[in-house]
Amino acid sequence: ARNGVLKKIIENKTTPEAIIEAIFIRVLARRPTPAELEMTLGLITDENQTSVYEDIFAALINSSEFLFNH
């Protein structure tokens, strides 16, 4: 199910910033902090974009913030 959600986010957003913001909103119901955005953007290259988005999505779902707020 999460791959379907992530696929829709990637298809509907045009920039890495927009994709990351949408992932945070979907998983944590908030936008990333400037530090979180900078850190996650630093992980992305042209060759690994999709796998990095998958890793970010999975990391957020497994975060204590997600576990205790959802």
mmCIF file of N, CA and C in Angstrom:
data_model
loop_
_atom_site.group_PDB
_atom_site.id
_atom_site.type_symbol
_atom_site.label_atom_id
_atom_site.label_comp_id
_atom_site.label_asym_id
_atom_site.label_seq_id
_atom_site.Cartn_x
_atom_site.Cartn_y
_atom_site.Cartn_z
ATOM 1 N N ALA A 1 0.819 -1.200 0.000
ATOM 2 C CA ALA A 1 0.000 0.000 0.000
ATOM 3 C C ALA A 1 0.858 1.257 0.000
ATOM 4 N N ARG A 2 1.956 1.234 0.782
ATOM 5 C CA ARG A 2 2.747 2.456 0.842
ATOM 6 C C ARG A 2 3.398 2.767 -0.490
ATOM 7 N N ASN A 3 3.733 1.736 -1.296
ATOM 8 C CA ASN A 3 4.314 2.003 -2.610
ATOM 9 C C ASN A 3 3.322 2.713 -3.510
ATOM 10 N N GLY A 4 2.040 2.398 -3.387
ATOM 11 C CA GLY A 4 1.023 3.085 -4.169
ATOM 12 C C GLY A 4 0.904 4.538 -3.782
ATOM 13 N N VAL A 5 0.957 4.804 -2.491
ATOM 14 C CA VAL A 5 0.898 6.181 -2.002
ATOM 15 C C VAL A 5 2.113 6.947 -2.490
ATOM 16 N N LEU A 6 3.281 6.366 -2.344
ATOM 17 C CA LEU A 6 4.510 7.031 -2.765
ATOM 18 C C LEU A 6 4.525 7.253 -4.272
ATOM 19 N N LYS A 7 4.077 6.278 -5.026
ATOM 20 C CA LYS A 7 4.028 6.427 -6.483
ATOM 21 C C LYS A 7 3.154 7.611 -6.878
ATOM 22 N N LYS A 8 2.009 7.754 -6.239
ATOM 23 C CA LYS A 8 1.123 8.886 -6.536
ATOM 24 C C LYS A 8 1.785 10.208 -6.187
ATOM 25 N N ILE A 9 2.477 10.258 -5.048
ATOM 26 C CA ILE A 9 3.170 11.488 -4.656
ATOM 27 C C ILE A 9 4.206 11.857 -5.712
ATOM 28 N N ILE A 10 5.015 10.892 -6.123
ATOM 29 C CA ILE A 10 6.073 11.158 -7.101
ATOM 30 C C ILE A 10 5.482 11.594 -8.435
ATOM 31 N N GLU A 11 4.399 10.959 -8.848
ATOM 32 C CA GLU A 11 3.774 11.309 -10.131
ATOM 33 C C GLU A 11 3.162 12.705 -10.116
ATOM 34 N N ASN A 12 2.682 13.153 -8.955
ATOM 35 C CA ASN A 12 1.956 14.420 -8.879
ATOM 36 C C ASN A 12 2.806 15.616 -8.484
ATOM 37 N N LYS A 13 4.049 15.410 -8.117
ATOM 38 C CA LYS A 13 4.924 16.507 -7.702
ATOM 39 C C LYS A 13 6.067 16.649 -8.702
ATOM 40 N N THR A 14 6.551 17.871 -8.866
ATOM 41 C CA THR A 14 7.529 18.121 -9.924
ATOM 42 C C THR A 14 8.956 18.308 -9.440
ATOM 43 N N THR A 15 9.155 18.604 -8.169
ATOM 44 C CA THR A 15 10.512 18.837 -7.676
ATOM 45 C C THR A 15 10.801 17.927 -6.489
ATOM 46 N N PRO A 16 12.071 17.641 -6.239
ATOM 47 C CA PRO A 16 12.407 16.855 -5.051
ATOM 48 C C PRO A 16 11.884 17.496 -3.765
ATOM 49 N N GLU A 17 11.947 18.813 -3.678
ATOM 50 C CA GLU A 17 11.444 19.509 -2.493
ATOM 51 C C GLU A 17 9.956 19.236 -2.289
ATOM 52 N N ALA A 18 9.192 19.317 -3.366
ATOM 53 C CA ALA A 18 7.747 19.081 -3.284
ATOM 54 C C ALA A 18 7.439 17.634 -2.917
ATOM 55 N N ILE A 19 8.213 16.706 -3.445
ATOM 56 C CA ILE A 19 8.000 15.292 -3.136
ATOM 57 C C ILE A 19 8.289 15.025 -1.666
ATOM 58 N N ILE A 20 9.410 15.535 -1.177
ATOM 59 C CA ILE A 20 9.761 15.325 0.230
ATOM 60 C C ILE A 20 8.722 15.962 1.140
ATOM 61 N N GLU A 21 8.302 17.167 0.815
ATOM 62 C CA GLU A 21 7.278 17.829 1.624
ATOM 63 C C GLU A 21 5.993 16.998 1.647
ATOM 64 N N ALA A 22 5.592 16.474 0.501
ATOM 65 C CA ALA A 22 4.374 15.663 0.429
ATOM 66 C C ALA A 22 4.509 14.374 1.238
ATOM 67 N N ILE A 23 5.691 13.766 1.223
ATOM 68 C CA ILE A 23 5.917 12.556 2.018
ATOM 69 C C ILE A 23 5.766 12.876 3.505
ATOM 70 N N PHE A 24 6.398 13.952 3.951
ATOM 71 C CA PHE A 24 6.293 14.333 5.365
ATOM 72 C C PHE A 24 4.840 14.612 5.746
ATOM 73 N N ILE A 25 4.136 15.347 4.913
ATOM 74 C CA ILE A 25 2.740 15.670 5.218
ATOM 75 C C ILE A 25 1.903 14.396 5.292
ATOM 76 N N ARG A 26 2.122 13.493 4.358
ATOM 77 C CA ARG A 26 1.344 12.251 4.326
ATOM 78 C C ARG A 26 1.624 11.363 5.544
ATOM 79 N N VAL A 27 2.895 11.258 5.919
ATOM 80 C CA VAL A 27 3.267 10.339 6.996
ATOM 81 C C VAL A 27 3.156 10.983 8.378
ATOM 82 N N LEU A 28 3.665 12.204 8.520
ATOM 83 C CA LEU A 28 3.725 12.832 9.843
ATOM 84 C C LEU A 28 2.723 13.962 10.034
ATOM 85 N N ALA A 29 1.970 14.284 8.991
ATOM 86 C CA ALA A 29 0.974 15.358 9.039
ATOM 87 C C ALA A 29 1.609 16.717 9.348
ATOM 88 N N ARG A 30 2.833 16.893 8.856
ATOM 89 C CA ARG A 30 3.512 18.182 8.994
ATOM 90 C C ARG A 30 4.566 18.315 7.899
ATOM 91 N N ARG A 31 4.976 19.547 7.670
ATOM 92 C CA ARG A 31 6.046 19.793 6.708
ATOM 93 C C ARG A 31 7.397 19.493 7.367
ATOM 94 N N PRO A 32 8.401 19.164 6.572
ATOM 95 C CA PRO A 32 9.725 18.957 7.156
ATOM 96 C C PRO A 32 10.297 20.279 7.659
ATOM 97 N N THR A 33 11.106 20.201 8.694
ATOM 98 C CA THR A 33 11.819 21.393 9.149
ATOM 99 C C THR A 33 12.862 21.743 8.089
ATOM 100 N N PRO A 34 13.381 22.955 8.105
ATOM 101 C CA PRO A 34 14.449 23.288 7.149
ATOM 102 C C PRO A 34 15.626 22.310 7.229
ATOM 103 N N ALA A 35 15.992 21.897 8.430
ATOM 104 C CA ALA A 35 17.100 20.952 8.586
ATOM 105 C C ALA A 35 16.753 19.586 7.994
ATOM 106 N N GLU A 36 15.532 19.113 8.216
ATOM 107 C CA GLU A 36 15.104 17.828 7.648
ATOM 108 C C GLU A 36 15.082 17.888 6.132
ATOM 109 N N LEU A 37 14.585 18.986 5.592
ATOM 110 C CA LEU A 37 14.535 19.139 4.142
ATOM 111 C C LEU A 37 15.940 19.159 3.556
ATOM 112 N N GLU A 38 16.829 19.916 4.163
ATOM 113 C CA GLU A 38 18.206 19.994 3.675
ATOM 114 C C GLU A 38 18.886 18.630 3.725
ATOM 115 N N MET A 39 18.697 17.906 4.828
ATOM 116 C CA MET A 39 19.325 16.604 4.981
ATOM 117 C C MET A 39 18.802 15.601 3.956
ATOM 118 N N THR A 40 17.491 15.561 3.773
ATOM 119 C CA THR A 40 16.928 14.596 2.829
ATOM 120 C C THR A 40 17.270 14.956 1.388
ATOM 121 N N LEU A 41 17.272 16.233 1.059
ATOM 122 C CA LEU A 41 17.658 16.632 -0.300
ATOM 123 C C LEU A 41 19.102 16.250 -0.593
ATOM 124 N N GLY A 42 19.947 16.277 0.429
ATOM 125 C CA GLY A 42 21.347 15.914 0.250
ATOM 126 C C GLY A 42 21.563 14.455 -0.092
ATOM 127 N N LEU A 43 20.563 13.627 0.122
ATOM 128 C CA LEU A 43 20.662 12.195 -0.177
ATOM 129 C C LEU A 43 20.336 11.867 -1.627
ATOM 130 N N ILE A 44 19.698 12.792 -2.320
ATOM 131 C CA ILE A 44 19.148 12.510 -3.643
ATOM 132 C C ILE A 44 20.152 12.819 -4.747
ATOM 133 N N THR A 45 20.291 11.858 -5.662
ATOM 134 C CA THR A 45 21.026 12.076 -6.908
ATOM 135 C C THR A 45 20.097 11.687 -8.052
ATOM 136 N N ASP A 46 20.486 11.999 -9.265
ATOM 137 C CA ASP A 46 19.656 11.638 -10.419
ATOM 138 C C ASP A 46 19.451 10.131 -10.513
ATOM 139 N N GLU A 47 20.452 9.362 -10.116
ATOM 140 C CA GLU A 47 20.392 7.912 -10.269
ATOM 141 C C GLU A 47 19.562 7.222 -9.192
ATOM 142 N N ASN A 48 19.427 7.836 -8.019
ATOM 143 C CA ASN A 48 18.807 7.107 -6.909
ATOM 144 C C ASN A 48 17.528 7.735 -6.374
ATOM 145 N N GLN A 49 16.925 8.632 -7.103
ATOM 146 C CA GLN A 49 15.785 9.383 -6.570
ATOM 147 C C GLN A 49 14.695 8.494 -5.990
ATOM 148 N N THR A 50 14.206 7.552 -6.761
ATOM 149 C CA THR A 50 13.076 6.739 -6.303
ATOM 150 C C THR A 50 13.435 5.937 -5.061
ATOM 151 N N SER A 51 14.611 5.334 -5.041
ATOM 152 C CA SER A 51 14.980 4.533 -3.867
ATOM 153 C C SER A 51 15.162 5.410 -2.632
ATOM 154 N N VAL A 52 15.649 6.633 -2.795
ATOM 155 C CA VAL A 52 15.780 7.538 -1.647
ATOM 156 C C VAL A 52 14.400 7.930 -1.132
ATOM 157 N N TYR A 53 13.471 8.223 -2.025
ATOM 158 C CA TYR A 53 12.109 8.551 -1.581
ATOM 159 C C TYR A 53 11.498 7.375 -0.820
ATOM 160 N N GLU A 54 11.730 6.156 -1.301
ATOM 161 C CA GLU A 54 11.231 4.963 -0.609
ATOM 162 C C GLU A 54 11.847 4.852 0.781
ATOM 163 N N ASP A 55 13.157 5.117 0.874
ATOM 164 C CA ASP A 55 13.841 5.048 2.168
ATOM 165 C C ASP A 55 13.325 6.116 3.134
ATOM 166 N N ILE A 56 13.109 7.331 2.635
ATOM 167 C CA ILE A 56 12.582 8.409 3.476
ATOM 168 C C ILE A 56 11.196 8.030 3.990
ATOM 169 N N PHE A 57 10.347 7.537 3.088
ATOM 170 C CA PHE A 57 8.994 7.127 3.460
ATOM 171 C C PHE A 57 9.045 6.064 4.554
ATOM 172 N N ALA A 58 9.869 5.035 4.351
ATOM 173 C CA ALA A 58 9.979 3.949 5.326
ATOM 174 C C ALA A 58 10.541 4.450 6.652
ATOM 175 N N ALA A 59 11.545 5.309 6.598
ATOM 176 C CA ALA A 59 12.141 5.835 7.831
ATOM 177 C C ALA A 59 11.122 6.633 8.636
ATOM 178 N N LEU A 60 10.317 7.430 7.955
ATOM 179 C CA LEU A 60 9.311 8.222 8.670
ATOM 180 C C LEU A 60 8.242 7.333 9.296
ATOM 181 N N ILE A 61 7.831 6.298 8.574
ATOM 182 C CA ILE A 61 6.826 5.377 9.122
ATOM 183 C C ILE A 61 7.366 4.654 10.355
ATOM 184 N N ASN A 62 8.655 4.394 10.369
ATOM 185 C CA ASN A 62 9.263 3.698 11.499
ATOM 186 C C ASN A 62 9.784 4.640 12.582
ATOM 187 N N SER A 63 9.573 5.926 12.415
ATOM 188 C CA SER A 63 10.062 6.902 13.393
ATOM 189 C C SER A 63 9.198 6.897 14.651
ATOM 190 N N SER A 64 9.798 7.297 15.757
ATOM 191 C CA SER A 64 9.026 7.383 17.002
ATOM 192 C C SER A 64 7.929 8.434 16.886
ATOM 193 N N GLU A 65 8.161 9.488 16.123
ATOM 194 C CA GLU A 65 7.122 10.512 15.937
ATOM 195 C C GLU A 65 5.875 9.907 15.309
ATOM 196 N N PHE A 66 6.049 9.072 14.298
ATOM 197 C CA PHE A 66 4.904 8.420 13.664
ATOM 198 C C PHE A 66 4.249 7.433 14.630
ATOM 199 N N LEU A 67 5.064 6.627 15.285
ATOM 200 C CA LEU A 67 4.524 5.586 16.160
ATOM 201 C C LEU A 67 3.726 6.146 17.323
ATOM 202 N N PHE A 68 4.159 7.273 17.875
ATOM 203 C CA PHE A 68 3.481 7.824 19.043
ATOM 204 C C PHE A 68 2.379 8.817 18.705
ATOM 205 N N ASN A 69 2.350 9.314 17.485
ATOM 206 C CA ASN A 69 1.323 10.283 17.106
ATOM 207 C C ASN A 69 0.229 9.685 16.238
ATOM 208 N N HIS A 70 0.389 8.446 15.811
ATOM 209 C CA HIS A 70 -0.615 7.863 14.921
ATOM 210 C C HIS A 70 -1.072 6.573 15.502
#
